[in-house]
Coordinates of C-alpha atoms in Angstrom, one line a residue:
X194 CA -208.6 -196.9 -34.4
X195 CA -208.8 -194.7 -37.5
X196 CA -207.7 -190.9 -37.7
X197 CA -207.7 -188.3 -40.2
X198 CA -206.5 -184.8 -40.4
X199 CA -208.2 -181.5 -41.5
X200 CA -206.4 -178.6 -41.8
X201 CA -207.6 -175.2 -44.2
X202 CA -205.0 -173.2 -45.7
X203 CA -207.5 -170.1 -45.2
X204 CA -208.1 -167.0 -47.4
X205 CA -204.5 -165.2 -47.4
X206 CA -201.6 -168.0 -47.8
X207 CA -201.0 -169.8 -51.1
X208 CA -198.8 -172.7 -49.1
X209 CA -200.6 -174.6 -45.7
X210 CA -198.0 -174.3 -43.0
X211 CA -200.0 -176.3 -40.5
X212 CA -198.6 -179.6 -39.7
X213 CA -199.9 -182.8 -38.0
X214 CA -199.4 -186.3 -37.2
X215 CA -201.2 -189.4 -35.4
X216 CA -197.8 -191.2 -33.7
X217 CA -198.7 -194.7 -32.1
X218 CA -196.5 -196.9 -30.0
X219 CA -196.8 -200.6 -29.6
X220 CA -198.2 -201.6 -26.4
X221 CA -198.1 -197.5 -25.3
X222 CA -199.9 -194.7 -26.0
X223 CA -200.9 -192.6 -28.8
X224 CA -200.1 -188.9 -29.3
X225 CA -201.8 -186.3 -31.7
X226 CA -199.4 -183.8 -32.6
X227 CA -201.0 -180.4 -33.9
X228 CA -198.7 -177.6 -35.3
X229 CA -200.1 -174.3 -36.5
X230 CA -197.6 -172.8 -39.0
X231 CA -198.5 -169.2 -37.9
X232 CA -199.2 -168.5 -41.7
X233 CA -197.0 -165.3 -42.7
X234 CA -194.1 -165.7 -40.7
X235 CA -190.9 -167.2 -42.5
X236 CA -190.4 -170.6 -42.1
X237 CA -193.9 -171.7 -40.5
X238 CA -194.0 -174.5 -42.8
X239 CA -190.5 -175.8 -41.5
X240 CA -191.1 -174.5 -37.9
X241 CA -194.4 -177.0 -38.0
X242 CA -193.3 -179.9 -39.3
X243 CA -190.0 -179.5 -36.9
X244 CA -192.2 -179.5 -34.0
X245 CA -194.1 -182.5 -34.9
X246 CA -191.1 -184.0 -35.9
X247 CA -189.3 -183.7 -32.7
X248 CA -192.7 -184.7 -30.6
X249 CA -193.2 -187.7 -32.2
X250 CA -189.3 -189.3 -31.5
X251 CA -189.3 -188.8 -28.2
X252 CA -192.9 -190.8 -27.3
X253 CA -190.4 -194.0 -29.6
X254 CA -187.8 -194.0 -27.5
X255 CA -189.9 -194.6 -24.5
X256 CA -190.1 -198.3 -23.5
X257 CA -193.8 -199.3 -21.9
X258 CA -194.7 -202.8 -20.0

């Protein structure tokens, strides 16, 4: 299975604070993870790439049969 991610740093921002990842577990499931940096705000950037961070360990750690 293939996937790509699209995301548009708009009209207003000069830096993208959306983050995203494809996380895939042997033998498991696989989980999008889709942040939206809520452009403006300080620390969107960090914010969305914590969230996607911390989403994507905890599907690892899971053992599946």
């Amino acid at each position: 299975m293939r996937f790509e991610v699209l995301s548009d740093i708009g009209k207003k921002r000069s830096v993208n604070e959306d983050s995203a990842a494809v996380f895939t577990i042997q033998n498991g499931p696989t989980l999008a993870v889709i942040a939206d940096g809520m452009g403006g705000h300080r620390g969107g950037d960090f914010a969305s790439a914590t969230a996607v961070q911390l989403l994507g360990e905890r599907p690892r750690s899971i053992q599946f049969s």
